[in-house]
């Protein structure tokens, strides 16, 4: 049972806005126990001289975001039902375009897929003086569907016990809201960048990043020097993630009645022998340990029966046909042929126990993303590390090809492979990602905004 009633599809924006304000008001009394006082400021001179921030004067201050305002922004985005490949995407992107325009950004919608889908982009133009670099933020607004097991309204934006709840809040509406709120905070403070800050809000990430790919083809992203993809990383700095290959292995055996099973080659038993081998796989030609850390193989579907139709109405007979379907994750520099070679080796090992077994390895097309990598000593990595340590003094930001994020795909792969752009994957959420009662810790959300405020000032200042 939901703790609050579900909102009907007919509920208007005014009703949703009223509920957003009410929830924010309930929470505002407790914000001081969750995050630091919003009145605290930090001198700009505290930004390390290793970055562009060395150009800022010591009289400047780093503005602190308003917890209440930032939660209200996120709640409103949660309250838009934006399932992937539905009209909800249009509502979500139109909303982002509208609020970016309302704070003074050059905001536009970019159609793709023959006009059926659209992305929202906002640009904060820099003064063009000095050495400020151009920084691009990237995130997607489309979400997975709600599954069974939810106990709260998936579109309510409920705030409770230091968490904010909602479908897609972790993957990845909190990241999307974080970089909007960072820019909004800086604009309210009167600070101005020298380089451009570009905010991209895409759809189609769940179909392999077709939205970001479309923006790249339209020339929208090419002026940026660096990017931050804000997929849920629990604020870790992810410097590498894998590419995916969906595979299907067909196993053909020899059937007999169970009374003569010793004479059979059981395709089902062969599959059970093969699966643990696949699960333990890594792939050849990993250029370093980080690439090997991105290697993983998983079997998600197994079927067996009689004949290629896998008839299942005759259980006393030995199965002579089985399929094993799964996904392989392989790192930068590795190829689908490296995956095929490793799969073939596993099948050959299984055939030693089932000499008459025949097998065929097939690759299936699936929406996927290219792999991504950035050196750990790259400028953007060093700067995000520094901003993390400013916001969380005494803590080092976890950095590298870190699980589970290194097994994910992200639009960082498109920005890296298609544009050769240096970037980082870092955003709030992850711990409660893609699960019933999806939620994000508010302290992580607010700390991410503070990091992005400092990063913009450092790189674009």
PDB file of N, CA and C in Angstrom, residues 76-153:
ATOM      1  N   UNK A  76       9.873  18.720  -8.483  1.00  0.00           N
ATOM      2  CA  UNK A  76       9.084  18.996  -9.676  1.00  0.00           C
ATOM      3  C   UNK A  76       9.492  18.084 -10.824  1.00  0.00           C
ATOM      4  N   UNK A  77      10.781  17.816 -10.970  1.00  0.00           N
ATOM      5  CA  UNK A  77      11.237  16.931 -12.046  1.00  0.00           C
ATOM      6  C   UNK A  77      10.764  15.497 -11.785  1.00  0.00           C
ATOM      7  N   UNK A  78      10.805  15.056 -10.523  1.00  0.00           N
ATOM      8  CA  UNK A  78      10.313  13.725 -10.164  1.00  0.00           C
ATOM      9  C   UNK A  78       8.837  13.589 -10.515  1.00  0.00           C
ATOM     10  N   UNK A  79       8.071  14.651 -10.302  1.00  0.00           N
ATOM     11  CA  UNK A  79       6.624  14.602 -10.460  1.00  0.00           C
ATOM     12  C   UNK A  79       6.172  14.548 -11.922  1.00  0.00           C
ATOM     13  N   UNK A  80       7.106  14.669 -12.836  1.00  0.00           N
ATOM     14  CA  UNK A  80       6.803  14.499 -14.265  1.00  0.00           C
ATOM     15  C   UNK A  80       7.066  13.047 -14.639  1.00  0.00           C
ATOM     16  N   UNK A  81       6.034  12.357 -15.030  1.00  0.00           N
ATOM     17  CA  UNK A  81       6.152  10.947 -15.395  1.00  0.00           C
ATOM     18  C   UNK A  81       6.807  10.857 -16.772  1.00  0.00           C
ATOM     19  N   UNK A  82       8.078  10.475 -16.809  1.00  0.00           N
ATOM     20  CA  UNK A  82       8.846  10.533 -18.066  1.00  0.00           C
ATOM     21  C   UNK A  82       9.419   9.173 -18.427  1.00  0.00           C
ATOM     22  N   UNK A  83       8.537   8.181 -18.505  1.00  0.00           N
ATOM     23  CA  UNK A  83       8.974   6.875 -18.982  1.00  0.00           C
ATOM     24  C   UNK A  83       9.646   7.026 -20.345  1.00  0.00           C
ATOM     25  N   UNK A  84      10.644   6.203 -20.563  1.00  0.00           N
ATOM     26  CA  UNK A  84      11.373   6.250 -21.824  1.00  0.00           C
ATOM     27  C   UNK A  84      10.457   5.913 -22.995  1.00  0.00           C
ATOM     28  N   UNK A  85      10.599   6.680 -24.081  1.00  0.00           N
ATOM     29  CA  UNK A  85       9.847   6.493 -25.327  1.00  0.00           C
ATOM     30  C   UNK A  85       8.353   6.719 -25.136  1.00  0.00           C
ATOM     31  N   UNK A  86       7.984   7.647 -24.252  1.00  0.00           N
ATOM     32  CA  UNK A  86       6.592   8.060 -24.099  1.00  0.00           C
ATOM     33  C   UNK A  86       6.522   9.580 -24.199  1.00  0.00           C
ATOM     34  N   UNK A  87       5.298  10.101 -24.266  1.00  0.00           N
ATOM     35  CA  UNK A  87       5.120  11.557 -24.324  1.00  0.00           C
ATOM     36  C   UNK A  87       5.614  12.257 -23.066  1.00  0.00           C
ATOM     37  N   UNK A  88       5.795  11.488 -21.994  1.00  0.00           N
ATOM     38  CA  UNK A  88       6.331  12.089 -20.782  1.00  0.00           C
ATOM     39  C   UNK A  88       7.709  12.693 -20.989  1.00  0.00           C
ATOM     40  N   UNK A  89       8.477  12.123 -21.924  1.00  0.00           N
ATOM     41  CA  UNK A  89       9.774  12.711 -22.261  1.00  0.00           C
ATOM     42  C   UNK A  89       9.614  14.147 -22.759  1.00  0.00           C
ATOM     43  N   UNK A  90       8.589  14.365 -23.572  1.00  0.00           N
ATOM     44  CA  UNK A  90       8.355  15.703 -24.122  1.00  0.00           C
ATOM     45  C   UNK A  90       8.045  16.689 -23.006  1.00  0.00           C
ATOM     46  N   UNK A  91       7.235  16.250 -22.037  1.00  0.00           N
ATOM     47  CA  UNK A  91       6.890  17.128 -20.911  1.00  0.00           C
ATOM     48  C   UNK A  91       8.129  17.448 -20.075  1.00  0.00           C
ATOM     49  N   UNK A  92       8.965  16.440 -19.829  1.00  0.00           N
ATOM     50  CA  UNK A  92      10.146  16.649 -18.987  1.00  0.00           C
ATOM     51  C   UNK A  92      11.142  17.591 -19.663  1.00  0.00           C
ATOM     52  N   UNK A  93      11.410  17.375 -20.946  1.00  0.00           N
ATOM     53  CA  UNK A  93      12.364  18.240 -21.645  1.00  0.00           C
ATOM     54  C   UNK A  93      11.813  19.654 -21.795  1.00  0.00           C
ATOM     55  N   UNK A  94      10.506  19.768 -22.046  1.00  0.00           N
ATOM     56  CA  UNK A  94       9.906  21.110 -22.149  1.00  0.00           C
ATOM     57  C   UNK A  94      10.004  21.846 -20.818  1.00  0.00           C
ATOM     58  N   UNK A  95       9.812  21.111 -19.727  1.00  0.00           N
ATOM     59  CA  UNK A  95       9.936  21.728 -18.403  1.00  0.00           C
ATOM     60  C   UNK A  95      11.349  22.246 -18.170  1.00  0.00           C
ATOM     61  N   UNK A  96      12.352  21.421 -18.518  1.00  0.00           N
ATOM     62  CA  UNK A  96      13.729  21.868 -18.305  1.00  0.00           C
ATOM     63  C   UNK A  96      14.060  23.072 -19.175  1.00  0.00           C
ATOM     64  N   UNK A  97      13.575  23.064 -20.412  1.00  0.00           N
ATOM     65  CA  UNK A  97      13.810  24.215 -21.286  1.00  0.00           C
ATOM     66  C   UNK A  97      13.184  25.476 -20.697  1.00  0.00           C
ATOM     67  N   UNK A  98      12.004  25.321 -20.125  1.00  0.00           N
ATOM     68  CA  UNK A  98      11.301  26.477 -19.550  1.00  0.00           C
ATOM     69  C   UNK A  98      12.038  27.029 -18.332  1.00  0.00           C
ATOM     70  N   UNK A  99      12.477  26.150 -17.422  1.00  0.00           N
ATOM     71  CA  UNK A  99      13.103  26.685 -16.209  1.00  0.00           C
ATOM     72  C   UNK A  99      14.512  27.195 -16.500  1.00  0.00           C
ATOM     73  N   UNK A 100      15.187  26.611 -17.500  1.00  0.00           N
ATOM     74  CA  UNK A 100      16.479  27.174 -17.880  1.00  0.00           C
ATOM     75  C   UNK A 100      16.298  28.574 -18.460  1.00  0.00           C
ATOM     76  N   UNK A 101      15.273  28.754 -19.262  1.00  0.00           N
ATOM     77  CA  UNK A 101      14.992  30.082 -19.814  1.00  0.00           C
ATOM     78  C   UNK A 101      14.636  31.063 -18.708  1.00  0.00           C
ATOM     79  N   UNK A 102      13.919  30.577 -17.683  1.00  0.00           N
ATOM     80  CA  UNK A 102      13.461  31.461 -16.609  1.00  0.00           C
ATOM     81  C   UNK A 102      14.604  32.033 -15.779  1.00  0.00           C
ATOM     82  N   UNK A 103      15.766  31.345 -15.774  1.00  0.00           N
ATOM     83  CA  UNK A 103      16.907  31.877 -15.011  1.00  0.00           C
ATOM     84  C   UNK A 103      17.911  32.590 -15.916  1.00  0.00           C
ATOM     85  N   UNK A 104      17.565  32.714 -17.193  1.00  0.00           N
ATOM     86  CA  UNK A 104      18.382  33.537 -18.075  1.00  0.00           C
ATOM     87  C   UNK A 104      19.290  32.793 -19.034  1.00  0.00           C
ATOM     88  N   UNK A 105      19.161  31.469 -19.127  1.00  0.00           N
ATOM     89  CA  UNK A 105      19.995  30.731 -20.072  1.00  0.00           C
ATOM     90  C   UNK A 105      19.405  30.804 -21.479  1.00  0.00           C
ATOM     91  N   UNK A 106      20.260  30.657 -22.472  1.00  0.00           N
ATOM     92  CA  UNK A 106      19.819  30.508 -23.852  1.00  0.00           C
ATOM     93  C   UNK A 106      19.337  29.079 -24.004  1.00  0.00           C
ATOM     94  N   UNK A 107      18.031  28.878 -23.987  1.00  0.00           N
ATOM     95  CA  UNK A 107      17.439  27.552 -23.870  1.00  0.00           C
ATOM     96  C   UNK A 107      16.736  27.168 -25.170  1.00  0.00           C
ATOM     97  N   UNK A 108      16.997  25.940 -25.629  1.00  0.00           N
ATOM     98  CA  UNK A 108      16.376  25.457 -26.861  1.00  0.00           C
ATOM     99  C   UNK A 108      16.045  23.982 -26.750  1.00  0.00           C
ATOM    100  N   UNK A 109      15.047  23.579 -27.540  1.00  0.00           N
ATOM    101  CA  UNK A 109      14.705  22.173 -27.695  1.00  0.00           C
ATOM    102  C   UNK A 109      15.223  21.694 -29.046  1.00  0.00           C
ATOM    103  N   UNK A 110      15.832  20.509 -29.051  1.00  0.00           N
ATOM    104  CA  UNK A 110      16.396  19.936 -30.269  1.00  0.00           C
ATOM    105  C   UNK A 110      15.672  18.632 -30.574  1.00  0.00           C
ATOM    106  N   UNK A 111      14.933  18.607 -31.676  1.00  0.00           N
ATOM    107  CA  UNK A 111      14.176  17.425 -32.072  1.00  0.00           C
ATOM    108  C   UNK A 111      15.098  16.381 -32.706  1.00  0.00           C
ATOM    109  N   UNK A 112      14.720  15.118 -32.558  1.00  0.00           N
ATOM    110  CA  UNK A 112      15.390  14.034 -33.278  1.00  0.00           C
ATOM    111  C   UNK A 112      14.403  12.896 -33.441  1.00  0.00           C
ATOM    112  N   UNK A 113      14.833  11.810 -34.067  1.00  0.00           N
ATOM    113  CA  UNK A 113      13.955  10.677 -34.350  1.00  0.00           C
ATOM    114  C   UNK A 113      12.729  11.143 -35.137  1.00  0.00           C
ATOM    115  N   UNK A 114      13.003  11.876 -36.224  1.00  0.00           N
ATOM    116  CA  UNK A 114      11.961  12.393 -37.116  1.00  0.00           C
ATOM    117  C   UNK A 114      10.962  13.263 -36.362  1.00  0.00           C
ATOM    118  N   UNK A 115      11.455  13.962 -35.365  1.00  0.00           N
ATOM    119  CA  UNK A 115      10.621  14.893 -34.613  1.00  0.00           C
ATOM    120  C   UNK A 115       9.824  14.298 -33.484  1.00  0.00           C
ATOM    121  N   UNK A 116       9.933  12.984 -33.283  1.00  0.00           N
ATOM    122  CA  UNK A 116       9.127  12.328 -32.250  1.00  0.00           C
ATOM    123  C   UNK A 116       9.685  12.538 -30.852  1.00  0.00           C
ATOM    124  N   UNK A 117      10.991  12.813 -30.746  1.00  0.00           N
ATOM    125  CA  UNK A 117      11.623  12.966 -29.441  1.00  0.00           C
ATOM    126  C   UNK A 117      12.415  14.261 -29.434  1.00  0.00           C
ATOM    127  N   UNK A 118      12.779  14.715 -28.254  1.00  0.00           N
ATOM    128  CA  UNK A 118      13.517  15.974 -28.169  1.00  0.00           C
ATOM    129  C   UNK A 118      14.404  16.007 -26.935  1.00  0.00           C
ATOM    130  N   UNK A 119      15.485  16.779 -27.048  1.00  0.00           N
ATOM    131  CA  UNK A 119      16.388  17.076 -25.945  1.00  0.00           C
ATOM    132  C   UNK A 119      16.294  18.550 -25.612  1.00  0.00           C
ATOM    133  N   UNK A 120      16.626  18.903 -24.386  1.00  0.00           N
ATOM    134  CA  UNK A 120      16.656  20.306 -23.956  1.00  0.00           C
ATOM    135  C   UNK A 120      18.095  20.703 -23.656  1.00  0.00           C
ATOM    136  N   UNK A 121      18.475  21.883 -24.126  1.00  0.00           N
ATOM    137  CA  UNK A 121      19.832  22.384 -23.921  1.00  0.00           C
ATOM    138  C   UNK A 121      19.760  23.845 -23.483  1.00  0.00           C
ATOM    139  N   UNK A 122      20.526  24.178 -22.464  1.00  0.00           N
ATOM    140  CA  UNK A 122      20.641  25.566 -22.016  1.00  0.00           C
ATOM    141  C   UNK A 122      22.102  25.966 -21.961  1.00  0.00           C
ATOM    142  N   UNK A 123      22.404  27.174 -22.425  1.00  0.00           N
ATOM    143  CA  UNK A 123      23.784  27.655 -22.452  1.00  0.00           C
ATOM    144  C   UNK A 123      23.881  28.947 -21.659  1.00  0.00           C
ATOM    145  N   UNK A 124      24.807  28.963 -20.720  1.00  0.00           N
ATOM    146  CA  UNK A 124      25.162  30.180 -19.997  1.00  0.00           C
ATOM    147  C   UNK A 124      26.431  30.703 -20.655  1.00  0.00           C
ATOM    148  N   UNK A 125      26.264  31.729 -21.459  1.00  0.00           N
ATOM    149  CA  UNK A 125      27.384  32.247 -22.233  1.00  0.00           C
ATOM    150  C   UNK A 125      28.362  32.979 -21.332  1.00  0.00           C
ATOM    151  N   UNK A 126      29.645  32.650 -21.526  1.00  0.00           N
ATOM    152  CA  UNK A 126      30.681  33.317 -20.755  1.00  0.00           C
ATOM    153  C   UNK A 126      31.013  34.688 -21.315  1.00  0.00           C
ATOM    154  N   UNK A 127      31.730  35.465 -20.533  1.00  0.00           N
ATOM    155  CA  UNK A 127      32.127  36.813 -20.953  1.00  0.00           C
ATOM    156  C   UNK A 127      33.143  36.774 -22.085  1.00  0.00           C
ATOM    157  N   UNK A 128      33.807  35.629 -22.250  1.00  0.00           N
ATOM    158  CA  UNK A 128      34.778  35.516 -23.318  1.00  0.00           C
ATOM    159  C   UNK A 128      36.093  36.197 -23.049  1.00  0.00           C
ATOM    160  N   UNK A 129      36.347  36.584 -21.808  1.00  0.00           N
ATOM    161  CA  UNK A 129      37.608  37.226 -21.449  1.00  0.00           C
ATOM    162  C   UNK A 129      38.431  36.266 -20.597  1.00  0.00           C
ATOM    163  N   UNK A 130      39.735  36.362 -20.716  1.00  0.00           N
ATOM    164  CA  UNK A 130      40.584  35.505 -19.902  1.00  0.00           C
ATOM    165  C   UNK A 130      40.662  34.108 -20.471  1.00  0.00           C
ATOM    166  N   UNK A 131      40.936  33.134 -19.608  1.00  0.00           N
ATOM    167  CA  UNK A 131      41.206  31.773 -20.043  1.00  0.00           C
ATOM    168  C   UNK A 131      40.157  30.780 -19.570  1.00  0.00           C
ATOM    169  N   UNK A 132      38.947  31.246 -19.311  1.00  0.00           N
ATOM    170  CA  UNK A 132      37.910  30.334 -18.878  1.00  0.00           C
ATOM    171  C   UNK A 132      37.609  29.286 -19.926  1.00  0.00           C
ATOM    172  N   UNK A 133      37.488  28.036 -19.502  1.00  0.00           N
ATOM    173  CA  UNK A 133      37.176  26.937 -20.405  1.00  0.00           C
ATOM    174  C   UNK A 133      35.676  26.709 -20.470  1.00  0.00           C
ATOM    175  N   UNK A 134      35.248  25.964 -21.491  1.00  0.00           N
ATOM    176  CA  UNK A 134      33.834  25.632 -21.673  1.00  0.00           C
ATOM    177  C   UNK A 134      33.549  24.267 -21.056  1.00  0.00           C
ATOM    178  N   UNK A 135      32.497  24.207 -20.250  1.00  0.00           N
ATOM    179  CA  UNK A 135      32.158  22.988 -19.508  1.00  0.00           C
ATOM    180  C   UNK A 135      30.746  22.551 -19.869  1.00  0.00           C
ATOM    181  N   UNK A 136      30.579  21.269 -20.153  1.00  0.00           N
ATOM    182  CA  UNK A 136      29.276  20.709 -20.511  1.00  0.00           C
ATOM    183  C   UNK A 136      28.844  19.699 -19.457  1.00  0.00           C
ATOM    184  N   UNK A 137      27.586  19.799 -19.036  1.00  0.00           N
ATOM    185  CA  UNK A 137      26.976  18.812 -18.143  1.00  0.00           C
ATOM    186  C   UNK A 137      25.976  17.985 -18.952  1.00  0.00           C
ATOM    187  N   UNK A 138      25.909  16.703 -18.636  1.00  0.00           N
ATOM    188  CA  UNK A 138      25.071  15.797 -19.420  1.00  0.00           C
ATOM    189  C   UNK A 138      24.292  14.863 -18.495  1.00  0.00           C
ATOM    190  N   UNK A 139      22.998  14.727 -18.772  1.00  0.00           N
ATOM    191  CA  UNK A 139      22.171  13.799 -18.008  1.00  0.00           C
ATOM    192  C   UNK A 139      20.901  13.478 -18.762  1.00  0.00           C
ATOM    193  N   UNK A 140      20.241  12.381 -18.387  1.00  0.00           N
ATOM    194  CA  UNK A 140      19.016  11.971 -19.085  1.00  0.00           C
ATOM    195  C   UNK A 140      17.809  12.052 -18.158  1.00  0.00           C
ATOM    196  N   UNK A 141      16.675  12.360 -18.772  1.00  0.00           N
ATOM    197  CA  UNK A 141      15.420  12.538 -18.051  1.00  0.00           C
ATOM    198  C   UNK A 141      14.485  11.344 -18.178  1.00  0.00           C
ATOM    199  N   UNK A 142      14.736  10.447 -19.135  1.00  0.00           N
ATOM    200  CA  UNK A 142      13.855   9.290 -19.283  1.00  0.00           C
ATOM    201  C   UNK A 142      14.132   8.280 -18.177  1.00  0.00           C
ATOM    202  N   UNK A 143      13.087   7.593 -17.762  1.00  0.00           N
ATOM    203  CA  UNK A 143      13.201   6.665 -16.631  1.00  0.00           C
ATOM    204  C   UNK A 143      12.709   5.273 -17.003  1.00  0.00           C
ATOM    205  N   UNK A 144      13.110   4.329 -16.183  1.00  0.00           N
ATOM    206  CA  UNK A 144      12.538   2.986 -16.250  1.00  0.00           C
ATOM    207  C   UNK A 144      11.111   3.018 -15.725  1.00  0.00           C
ATOM    208  N   UNK A 145      10.304   1.991 -16.024  1.00  0.00           N
ATOM    209  CA  UNK A 145       8.956   1.925 -15.469  1.00  0.00           C
ATOM    210  C   UNK A 145       8.973   1.555 -13.990  1.00  0.00           C
ATOM    211  N   UNK A 146       7.898   1.879 -13.304  1.00  0.00           N
ATOM    212  CA  UNK A 146       7.735   1.484 -11.903  1.00  0.00           C
ATOM    213  C   UNK A 146       7.501  -0.017 -11.834  1.00  0.00           C
ATOM    214  N   UNK A 147       8.203  -0.678 -10.938  1.00  0.00           N
ATOM    215  CA  UNK A 147       8.057  -2.120 -10.747  1.00  0.00           C
ATOM    216  C   UNK A 147       7.156  -2.404  -9.542  1.00  0.00           C
ATOM    217  N   UNK A 148       6.941  -3.665  -9.275  1.00  0.00           N
ATOM    218  CA  UNK A 148       6.233  -4.064  -8.060  1.00  0.00           C
ATOM    219  C   UNK A 148       7.102  -3.756  -6.842  1.00  0.00           C
ATOM    220  N   UNK A 149       6.473  -3.601  -5.696  1.00  0.00           N
ATOM    221  CA  UNK A 149       7.210  -3.462  -4.445  1.00  0.00           C
ATOM    222  C   UNK A 149       7.321  -2.049  -3.909  1.00  0.00           C
ATOM    223  N   UNK A 150       6.811  -1.060  -4.642  1.00  0.00           N
ATOM    224  CA  UNK A 150       6.883   0.322  -4.143  1.00  0.00           C
ATOM    225  C   UNK A 150       5.916   0.508  -2.980  1.00  0.00           C
ATOM    226  N   UNK A 151       6.355   1.261  -1.983  1.00  0.00           N
ATOM    227  CA  UNK A 151       5.498   1.570  -0.823  1.00  0.00           C
ATOM    228  C   UNK A 151       5.205   3.053  -0.715  1.00  0.00           C
ATOM    229  N   UNK A 152       5.769   3.866  -1.632  1.00  0.00           N
ATOM    230  CA  UNK A 152       5.497   5.299  -1.661  1.00  0.00           C
ATOM    231  C   UNK A 152       5.092   5.673  -3.076  1.00  0.00           C
ATOM    232  N   UNK A 153       4.514   6.844  -3.221  1.00  0.00           N
ATOM    233  CA  UNK A 153       4.122   7.360  -4.527  1.00  0.00           C
ATOM    234  C   UNK A 153       5.383   7.565  -5.372  1.00  0.00           C
TER     235      UNK A 153
END
